[in-house]
Structure formats: C-alpha cells, structure tokens
mmCIF file of N, CA and C in Angstrom:
data_model
loop_
_atom_site.group_PDB
_atom_site.id
_atom_site.type_symbol
_atom_site.label_atom_id
_atom_site.label_comp_id
_atom_site.label_asym_id
_atom_site.label_seq_id
_atom_site.Cartn_x
_atom_site.Cartn_y
_atom_site.Cartn_z
ATOM 1 N N MET A 173 -2.232 11.064 -10.368
ATOM 2 C CA MET A 173 -1.530 11.290 -9.116
ATOM 3 C C MET A 173 -0.074 11.612 -9.434
ATOM 4 N N VAL A 174 0.511 12.462 -8.615
ATOM 5 C CA VAL A 174 1.899 12.856 -8.828
ATOM 6 C C VAL A 174 2.835 11.694 -8.529
ATOM 7 N N GLU A 175 4.121 11.906 -8.831
ATOM 8 C CA GLU A 175 5.132 10.870 -8.615
ATOM 9 C C GLU A 175 5.033 10.314 -7.192
ATOM 10 N N LEU A 176 5.164 9.021 -7.065
ATOM 11 C CA LEU A 176 5.004 8.373 -5.768
ATOM 12 C C LEU A 176 6.358 8.173 -5.101
ATOM 13 N N THR A 177 6.844 9.249 -4.486
ATOM 14 C CA THR A 177 8.068 9.158 -3.695
ATOM 15 C C THR A 177 7.715 8.494 -2.363
ATOM 16 N N GLY A 178 8.718 8.199 -1.584
ATOM 17 C CA GLY A 178 8.465 7.608 -0.274
ATOM 18 C C GLY A 178 7.630 8.507 0.613
ATOM 19 N N ASP A 179 7.966 9.790 0.634
ATOM 20 C CA ASP A 179 7.214 10.741 1.459
ATOM 21 C C ASP A 179 5.778 10.867 0.969
ATOM 22 N N ARG A 180 5.597 10.868 -0.331
ATOM 23 C CA ARG A 180 4.251 10.967 -0.909
ATOM 24 C C ARG A 180 3.442 9.719 -0.599
ATOM 25 N N LEU A 181 4.058 8.540 -0.706
ATOM 26 C CA LEU A 181 3.370 7.291 -0.393
ATOM 27 C C LEU A 181 2.909 7.296 1.063
ATOM 28 N N ILE A 182 3.758 7.749 1.968
ATOM 29 C CA ILE A 182 3.384 7.814 3.382
ATOM 30 C C ILE A 182 2.205 8.767 3.572
ATOM 31 N N GLU A 183 2.228 9.917 2.893
ATOM 32 C CA GLU A 183 1.142 10.891 3.013
ATOM 33 C C GLU A 183 -0.187 10.298 2.536
ATOM 34 N N VAL A 184 -0.164 9.623 1.396
ATOM 35 C CA VAL A 184 -1.393 9.043 0.838
ATOM 36 C C VAL A 184 -1.907 7.914 1.734
ATOM 37 N N LEU A 185 -1.014 7.020 2.142
ATOM 38 C CA LEU A 185 -1.447 5.908 2.994
ATOM 39 C C LEU A 185 -1.951 6.407 4.346
ATOM 40 N N ALA A 186 -1.302 7.421 4.900
ATOM 41 C CA ALA A 186 -1.750 7.992 6.181
ATOM 42 C C ALA A 186 -3.134 8.616 6.027
ATOM 43 N N ALA A 187 -3.373 9.273 4.893
ATOM 44 C CA ALA A 187 -4.682 9.880 4.661
ATOM 45 C C ALA A 187 -5.770 8.822 4.576
ATOM 46 N N LEU A 188 -5.448 7.665 4.061
ATOM 47 C CA LEU A 188 -6.436 6.597 3.924
ATOM 48 C C LEU A 188 -6.513 5.685 5.149
ATOM 49 N N ALA A 189 -5.633 5.903 6.125
ATOM 50 C CA ALA A 189 -5.538 5.015 7.280
ATOM 51 C C ALA A 189 -6.506 5.398 8.393
ATOM 52 N N SER A 190 -7.711 5.754 8.030
ATOM 53 C CA SER A 190 -8.731 6.123 8.997
ATOM 54 C C SER A 190 -10.078 5.618 8.495
ATOM 55 N N PRO A 191 -10.851 4.954 9.348
ATOM 56 C CA PRO A 191 -12.182 4.511 8.914
ATOM 57 C C PRO A 191 -13.058 5.678 8.448
ATOM 58 N N HIS A 192 -12.962 6.836 9.128
ATOM 59 C CA HIS A 192 -13.755 7.996 8.713
ATOM 60 C C HIS A 192 -13.365 8.450 7.309
ATOM 61 N N ARG A 193 -12.058 8.526 7.054
ATOM 62 C CA ARG A 193 -11.620 9.012 5.747
ATOM 63 C C ARG A 193 -11.936 8.007 4.648
ATOM 64 N N LEU A 194 -11.860 6.732 4.954
ATOM 65 C CA LEU A 194 -12.274 5.728 3.960
ATOM 66 C C LEU A 194 -13.751 5.886 3.632
ATOM 67 N N ARG A 195 -14.567 6.143 4.654
ATOM 68 C CA ARG A 195 -16.005 6.349 4.424
ATOM 69 C C ARG A 195 -16.266 7.624 3.614
ATOM 70 N N VAL A 196 -15.464 8.651 3.855
ATOM 71 C CA VAL A 196 -15.616 9.891 3.091
ATOM 72 C C VAL A 196 -15.333 9.633 1.613
ATOM 73 N N VAL A 197 -14.220 8.979 1.321
ATOM 74 C CA VAL A 197 -13.878 8.688 -0.079
ATOM 75 C C VAL A 197 -14.952 7.802 -0.700
ATOM 76 N N ALA A 198 -15.436 6.823 0.049
ATOM 77 C CA ALA A 198 -16.492 5.941 -0.467
ATOM 78 C C ALA A 198 -17.761 6.731 -0.772
ATOM 79 N N ALA A 199 -18.134 7.653 0.117
ATOM 80 C CA ALA A 199 -19.340 8.460 -0.104
ATOM 81 C C ALA A 199 -19.178 9.362 -1.316
ATOM 82 N N LEU A 200 -17.985 9.891 -1.517
ATOM 83 C CA LEU A 200 -17.739 10.778 -2.649
ATOM 84 C C LEU A 200 -17.613 10.023 -3.969
ATOM 85 N N ALA A 201 -17.403 8.732 -3.909
ATOM 86 C CA ALA A 201 -17.303 7.938 -5.137
ATOM 87 C C ALA A 201 -18.594 8.020 -5.947
ATOM 88 N N GLY A 202 -19.708 8.317 -5.279
ATOM 89 C CA GLY A 202 -20.988 8.453 -5.959
ATOM 90 C C GLY A 202 -21.187 9.806 -6.618
ATOM 91 N N GLY A 203 -20.270 10.725 -6.412
ATOM 92 C CA GLY A 203 -20.382 12.058 -7.001
ATOM 93 C C GLY A 203 -20.139 13.137 -5.967
ATOM 94 N N ARG A 204 -20.079 14.349 -6.427
ATOM 95 C CA ARG A 204 -19.766 15.465 -5.536
ATOM 96 C C ARG A 204 -20.907 15.715 -4.552
ATOM 97 N N VAL A 205 -20.511 16.140 -3.357
ATOM 98 C CA VAL A 205 -21.471 16.382 -2.278
ATOM 99 C C VAL A 205 -21.004 17.607 -1.506
ATOM 100 N N TYR A 206 -21.954 18.428 -1.037
ATOM 101 C CA TYR A 206 -21.541 19.567 -0.219
ATOM 102 C C TYR A 206 -21.379 19.117 1.232
ATOM 103 N N VAL A 207 -20.581 19.870 1.967
ATOM 104 C CA VAL A 207 -20.124 19.464 3.292
ATOM 105 C C VAL A 207 -21.272 19.100 4.235
ATOM 106 N N SER A 208 -22.279 19.933 4.347
ATOM 107 C CA SER A 208 -23.362 19.664 5.300
ATOM 108 C C SER A 208 -24.077 18.356 4.973
ATOM 109 N N GLN A 209 -24.318 18.132 3.707
ATOM 110 C CA GLN A 209 -24.985 16.882 3.299
ATOM 111 C C GLN A 209 -24.094 15.680 3.579
ATOM 112 N N LEU A 210 -22.812 15.817 3.288
ATOM 113 C CA LEU A 210 -21.872 14.718 3.532
ATOM 114 C C LEU A 210 -21.802 14.396 5.022
ATOM 115 N N ALA A 211 -21.794 15.414 5.864
ATOM 116 C CA ALA A 211 -21.765 15.194 7.317
ATOM 117 C C ALA A 211 -23.018 14.441 7.761
ATOM 118 N N ARG A 212 -24.174 14.837 7.227
ATOM 119 C CA ARG A 212 -25.420 14.129 7.565
ATOM 120 C C ARG A 212 -25.375 12.685 7.074
ATOM 121 N N ASP A 213 -24.914 12.488 5.846
ATOM 122 C CA ASP A 213 -24.855 11.137 5.271
ATOM 123 C C ASP A 213 -23.955 10.216 6.096
ATOM 124 N N LEU A 214 -22.857 10.776 6.616
ATOM 125 C CA LEU A 214 -21.891 9.966 7.366
ATOM 126 C C LEU A 214 -22.181 9.926 8.869
ATOM 127 N N GLY A 215 -23.080 10.788 9.324
ATOM 128 C CA GLY A 215 -23.423 10.808 10.741
ATOM 129 C C GLY A 215 -22.319 11.342 11.635
ATOM 130 N N ILE A 216 -21.540 12.317 11.114
ATOM 131 C CA ILE A 216 -20.491 12.943 11.916
ATOM 132 C C ILE A 216 -20.665 14.465 11.851
ATOM 133 N N SER A 217 -20.029 15.150 12.783
ATOM 134 C CA SER A 217 -20.154 16.609 12.808
ATOM 135 C C SER A 217 -19.421 17.224 11.629
ATOM 136 N N ARG A 218 -19.853 18.411 11.257
ATOM 137 C CA ARG A 218 -19.175 19.122 10.165
ATOM 138 C C ARG A 218 -17.737 19.440 10.550
ATOM 139 N N ALA A 219 -17.515 19.772 11.816
ATOM 140 C CA ALA A 219 -16.155 20.104 12.267
ATOM 141 C C ALA A 219 -15.219 18.900 12.106
ATOM 142 N N LEU A 220 -15.668 17.728 12.534
ATOM 143 C CA LEU A 220 -14.842 16.523 12.384
ATOM 144 C C LEU A 220 -14.661 16.189 10.914
ATOM 145 N N LEU A 221 -15.719 16.319 10.144
ATOM 146 C CA LEU A 221 -15.632 16.047 8.709
ATOM 147 C C LEU A 221 -14.605 16.967 8.049
ATOM 148 N N GLN A 222 -14.605 18.241 8.420
ATOM 149 C CA GLN A 222 -13.651 19.184 7.829
ATOM 150 C C GLN A 222 -12.207 18.772 8.100
ATOM 151 N N VAL A 223 -11.939 18.257 9.291
ATOM 152 C CA VAL A 223 -10.589 17.788 9.627
ATOM 153 C C VAL A 223 -10.186 16.675 8.662
ATOM 154 N N HIS A 224 -11.084 15.724 8.451
ATOM 155 C CA HIS A 224 -10.778 14.597 7.563
ATOM 156 C C HIS A 224 -10.678 15.044 6.106
ATOM 157 N N LEU A 225 -11.549 15.944 5.685
ATOM 158 C CA LEU A 225 -11.500 16.436 4.306
ATOM 159 C C LEU A 225 -10.202 17.180 4.023
ATOM 160 N N LYS A 226 -9.732 17.962 4.984
ATOM 161 C CA LYS A 226 -8.473 18.690 4.795
ATOM 162 C C LYS A 226 -7.307 17.724 4.602
ATOM 163 N N LYS A 227 -7.289 16.650 5.370
ATOM 164 C CA LYS A 227 -6.199 15.668 5.232
ATOM 165 C C LYS A 227 -6.289 14.973 3.869
ATOM 166 N N LEU A 228 -7.485 14.612 3.455
ATOM 167 C CA LEU A 228 -7.664 13.976 2.150
ATOM 168 C C LEU A 228 -7.310 14.932 1.012
ATOM 169 N N GLU A 229 -7.673 16.197 1.166
ATOM 170 C CA GLU A 229 -7.373 17.189 0.132
ATOM 171 C C GLU A 229 -5.868 17.419 0.041
ATOM 172 N N LYS A 230 -5.195 17.526 1.183
ATOM 173 C CA LYS A 230 -3.743 17.724 1.206
ATOM 174 C C LYS A 230 -3.027 16.564 0.524
ATOM 175 N N ALA A 231 -3.571 15.363 0.669
ATOM 176 C CA ALA A 231 -2.973 14.181 0.049
ATOM 177 C C ALA A 231 -3.350 14.065 -1.430
ATOM 178 N N GLY A 232 -4.188 14.959 -1.918
ATOM 179 C CA GLY A 232 -4.567 14.933 -3.322
ATOM 180 C C GLY A 232 -5.632 13.907 -3.669
ATOM 181 N N LEU A 233 -6.377 13.448 -2.664
ATOM 182 C CA LEU A 233 -7.378 12.401 -2.887
ATOM 183 C C LEU A 233 -8.776 12.963 -3.114
ATOM 184 N N VAL A 234 -9.025 14.194 -2.691
ATOM 185 C CA VAL A 234 -10.301 14.861 -2.952
ATOM 186 C C VAL A 234 -10.015 16.308 -3.352
ATOM 187 N N THR A 235 -10.983 16.923 -4.026
ATOM 188 C CA THR A 235 -10.882 18.335 -4.381
ATOM 189 C C THR A 235 -12.125 19.057 -3.889
ATOM 190 N N ALA A 236 -11.995 20.369 -3.685
ATOM 191 C CA ALA A 236 -13.104 21.180 -3.183
ATOM 192 C C ALA A 236 -13.401 22.317 -4.153
ATOM 193 N N HIS A 237 -14.677 22.668 -4.214
ATOM 194 C CA HIS A 237 -15.127 23.778 -5.059
ATOM 195 C C HIS A 237 -16.198 24.545 -4.297
ATOM 196 N N LEU A 238 -16.035 25.844 -4.209
ATOM 197 C CA LEU A 238 -17.029 26.684 -3.552
ATOM 198 C C LEU A 238 -18.011 27.185 -4.601
ATOM 199 N N GLU A 239 -19.296 26.997 -4.338
ATOM 200 C CA GLU A 239 -20.344 27.451 -5.245
ATOM 201 C C GLU A 239 -21.389 28.213 -4.436
ATOM 202 N N PHE A 240 -22.171 29.003 -5.127
ATOM 203 C CA PHE A 240 -23.210 29.780 -4.467
ATOM 204 C C PHE A 240 -24.570 29.353 -4.987
ATOM 205 N N SER A 241 -25.498 29.148 -4.060
ATOM 206 C CA SER A 241 -26.856 28.773 -4.440
ATOM 207 C C SER A 241 -27.579 30.009 -4.961
ATOM 208 N N GLU A 242 -28.778 29.810 -5.490
ATOM 209 C CA GLU A 242 -29.554 30.930 -6.031
ATOM 210 C C GLU A 242 -29.861 31.988 -4.973
ATOM 211 N N ASP A 243 -29.963 31.547 -3.709
ATOM 212 C CA ASP A 243 -30.240 32.516 -2.642
ATOM 213 C C ASP A 243 -28.966 33.125 -2.044
ATOM 214 N N GLY A 244 -27.813 32.848 -2.670
ATOM 215 C CA GLY A 244 -26.554 33.444 -2.240
ATOM 216 C C GLY A 244 -25.803 32.677 -1.179
ATOM 217 N N LYS A 245 -26.312 31.527 -0.792
ATOM 218 C CA LYS A 245 -25.654 30.721 0.235
ATOM 219 C C LYS A 245 -24.428 30.024 -0.364
ATOM 220 N N ALA A 246 -23.293 30.125 0.345
ATOM 221 C CA ALA A 246 -22.062 29.475 -0.111
ATOM 222 C C ALA A 246 -22.098 27.993 0.253
ATOM 223 N N LEU A 247 -21.834 27.157 -0.726
ATOM 224 C CA LEU A 247 -21.800 25.710 -0.514
ATOM 225 C C LEU A 247 -20.445 25.182 -0.981
ATOM 226 N N LYS A 248 -19.764 24.485 -0.103
ATOM 227 C CA LYS A 248 -18.478 23.902 -0.469
ATOM 228 C C LYS A 248 -18.706 22.443 -0.842
ATOM 229 N N TYR A 249 -18.442 22.141 -2.098
ATOM 230 C CA TYR A 249 -18.614 20.788 -2.615
ATOM 231 C C TYR A 249 -17.271 20.073 -2.656
ATOM 232 N N TYR A 250 -17.306 18.799 -2.348
ATOM 233 C CA TYR A 250 -16.123 17.954 -2.456
ATOM 234 C C TYR A 250 -16.421 16.826 -3.425
ATOM 235 N N GLU A 251 -15.365 16.391 -4.109
ATOM 236 C CA GLU A 251 -15.464 15.240 -4.994
ATOM 237 C C GLU A 251 -14.134 14.517 -4.981
ATOM 238 N N PRO A 252 -14.152 13.244 -5.336
ATOM 239 C CA PRO A 252 -12.876 12.522 -5.341
ATOM 240 C C PRO A 252 -12.000 13.006 -6.486
ATOM 241 N N ALA A 253 -10.718 13.098 -6.231
ATOM 242 C CA ALA A 253 -9.756 13.374 -7.300
ATOM 243 C C ALA A 253 -9.455 12.036 -7.972
ATOM 244 N N PRO A 254 -9.186 12.059 -9.253
ATOM 245 C CA PRO A 254 -8.839 10.789 -9.898
ATOM 246 C C PRO A 254 -7.525 10.259 -9.309
ATOM 247 N N PHE A 255 -7.546 9.059 -8.836
ATOM 248 C CA PHE A 255 -6.311 8.445 -8.356
ATOM 249 C C PHE A 255 -6.412 6.937 -8.496
ATOM 250 N N SER A 256 -5.256 6.342 -8.606
ATOM 251 C CA SER A 256 -5.147 4.887 -8.662
ATOM 252 C C SER A 256 -3.888 4.524 -7.902
ATOM 253 N N LEU A 257 -4.002 3.558 -7.047
ATOM 254 C CA LEU A 257 -2.870 3.158 -6.233
ATOM 255 C C LEU A 257 -2.746 1.642 -6.292
ATOM 256 N N HIS A 258 -1.709 1.188 -6.957
ATOM 257 C CA HIS A 258 -1.452 -0.250 -7.067
ATOM 258 C C HIS A 258 -0.101 -0.512 -6.413
ATOM 259 N N LEU A 259 -0.135 -1.044 -5.205
ATOM 260 C CA LEU A 259 1.097 -1.274 -4.461
ATOM 261 C C LEU A 259 1.710 -2.621 -4.810
ATOM 262 N N THR A 260 2.982 -2.590 -5.065
ATOM 263 C CA THR A 260 3.751 -3.810 -5.297
ATOM 264 C C THR A 260 5.017 -3.708 -4.462
ATOM 265 N N PRO A 261 5.671 -4.821 -4.201
ATOM 266 C CA PRO A 261 6.940 -4.743 -3.468
ATOM 267 C C PRO A 261 7.958 -3.848 -4.170
ATOM 268 N N ASP A 262 8.014 -3.889 -5.491
ATOM 269 C CA ASP A 262 8.964 -3.056 -6.226
ATOM 270 C C ASP A 262 8.641 -1.574 -6.073
ATOM 271 N N LEU A 263 7.354 -1.220 -6.129
ATOM 272 C CA LEU A 263 6.964 0.176 -5.953
ATOM 273 C C LEU A 263 7.332 0.652 -4.557
ATOM 274 N N VAL A 264 7.060 -0.162 -3.556
ATOM 275 C CA VAL A 264 7.396 0.206 -2.177
ATOM 276 C C VAL A 264 8.913 0.364 -2.029
ATOM 277 N N ALA A 265 9.688 -0.539 -2.633
ATOM 278 C CA ALA A 265 11.150 -0.446 -2.555
ATOM 279 C C ALA A 265 11.652 0.833 -3.223
ATOM 280 N N ALA A 266 11.110 1.167 -4.379
ATOM 281 C CA ALA A 266 11.527 2.390 -5.070
ATOM 282 C C ALA A 266 11.140 3.620 -4.252
ATOM 283 N N ALA A 267 9.949 3.620 -3.674
ATOM 284 C CA ALA A 267 9.506 4.746 -2.860
ATOM 285 C C ALA A 267 10.351 4.861 -1.597
ATOM 286 N N ALA A 268 10.672 3.748 -0.979
ATOM 287 C CA ALA A 268 11.462 3.762 0.255
ATOM 288 C C ALA A 268 12.843 4.369 0.015
ATOM 289 N N ALA A 269 13.378 4.167 -1.167
ATOM 290 C CA ALA A 269 14.702 4.706 -1.490
ATOM 291 C C ALA A 269 14.704 6.226 -1.568
ATOM 292 N N THR A 270 13.530 6.842 -1.653
ATOM 293 C CA THR A 270 13.448 8.298 -1.773
ATOM 294 C C THR A 270 12.990 8.979 -0.489
ATOM 295 N N LEU A 271 12.834 8.238 0.596
ATOM 296 C CA LEU A 271 12.378 8.830 1.856
ATOM 297 C C LEU A 271 13.324 9.924 2.330
ATOM 298 N N SER A 272 12.771 10.950 2.957
ATOM 299 C CA SER A 272 13.566 12.061 3.463
ATOM 300 C C SER A 272 14.593 11.605 4.479
ATOM 301 N N THR A 273 14.172 10.713 5.380
ATOM 302 C CA THR A 273 15.085 10.178 6.391
ATOM 303 C C THR A 273 14.804 8.700 6.553
ATOM 304 N N ALA A 274 15.647 8.031 7.283
ATOM 305 C CA ALA A 274 15.476 6.606 7.535
ATOM 306 C C ALA A 274 14.786 6.355 8.859
ATOM 307 N N ASP A 275 14.090 7.378 9.400
ATOM 308 C CA ASP A 275 13.377 7.224 10.661
ATOM 309 C C ASP A 275 12.250 6.217 10.526
ATOM 310 N N ASP A 276 11.536 6.003 11.611
ATOM 311 C CA ASP A 276 10.484 4.998 11.640
ATOM 312 C C ASP A 276 9.145 5.525 11.137
ATOM 313 N N GLY A 277 9.148 6.496 10.254
ATOM 314 C CA GLY A 277 7.901 7.005 9.698
ATOM 315 C C GLY A 277 7.428 8.298 10.318
ATOM 316 N N ASP A 278 8.131 8.782 11.321
ATOM 317 C CA ASP A 278 7.730 10.023 11.969
ATOM 318 C C ASP A 278 8.400 11.236 11.341
ATOM 319 N N ALA A 279 9.198 11.014 10.293
ATOM 320 C CA ALA A 279 9.913 12.119 9.659
ATOM 321 C C ALA A 279 8.951 12.992 8.865
ATOM 322 N N LEU A 280 9.274 14.256 8.822
ATOM 323 C CA LEU A 280 8.503 15.188 7.996
ATOM 324 C C LEU A 280 9.099 15.193 6.595
ATOM 325 N N PRO A 281 8.259 15.323 5.573
ATOM 326 C CA PRO A 281 8.784 15.416 4.208
ATOM 327 C C PRO A 281 9.701 16.616 4.062
ATOM 328 N N LYS A 282 10.608 16.546 3.075
ATOM 329 C CA LYS A 282 11.537 17.633 2.810
ATOM 330 C C LYS A 282 10.767 18.924 2.596
ATOM 331 N N GLY A 283 11.309 20.018 3.128
ATOM 332 C CA GLY A 283 10.693 21.321 2.934
ATOM 333 C C GLY A 283 9.627 21.663 3.954
ATOM 334 N N THR A 284 9.400 20.793 4.944
ATOM 335 C CA THR A 284 8.420 21.102 5.987
ATOM 336 C C THR A 284 9.141 21.185 7.314
ATOM 337 N N SER A 285 8.475 21.772 8.288
ATOM 338 C CA SER A 285 9.090 21.859 9.612
ATOM 339 C C SER A 285 8.155 21.340 10.649
#
C-alpha cells in the first residue's frame, strides 16, 4: 500500500466503512471472481456491486482484469490487492498531520475538486 497520509487513510477507511464493501473484500479473499458470479454470491445487483467495486478499486484495495472466455465473452475479474492496515494512535497522529484541511472529514484530497 502507498504512503498512508491523512487523506489516504480517510479514503481507505471510507472504502471499508460499508457492510457491502466488507463483504466484497471478504468474498475476494478466497481468490479472483468475475463480476456476475460475485454479484450472485453476494446476492446484490451487478449495478450496485460495480459501485462498491469502483470505490474499493479507487482506494487500492482491489484490482480488476478483463479477460475473454473461449467463446469471446468479456469477463471482468476482481481480486484483492495486497494490503495491510495496522492502526495505532501514532500512525493516526502522523496521518492527521498531513490532512489537506482541518475540516471535519468532508474535505477533498489535494488535487481534486
């Protein structure tokens, strides 16, 4: 995982702050799965799953790979990205010192609008 700045820590924690996204990461812990199968396994629509996968991918917690079956059908596979997150008060303090703003968490990271 990349350097854990305050903005990055907020992005990662926000990505994991959803029961659906936690279930997605848990399901992917068993290995890569294509979107339709993952949606069936989790009992949610593909559209909703895609929303959660995009947030997890943006946070660097999952990766996607497009592959083609023998019959030419495109299958998008997802798998967990290697990550480890060990939170300590010192890590949180160091990350907090790098936050873009001192707002209550609604600030956008530097370079975004």
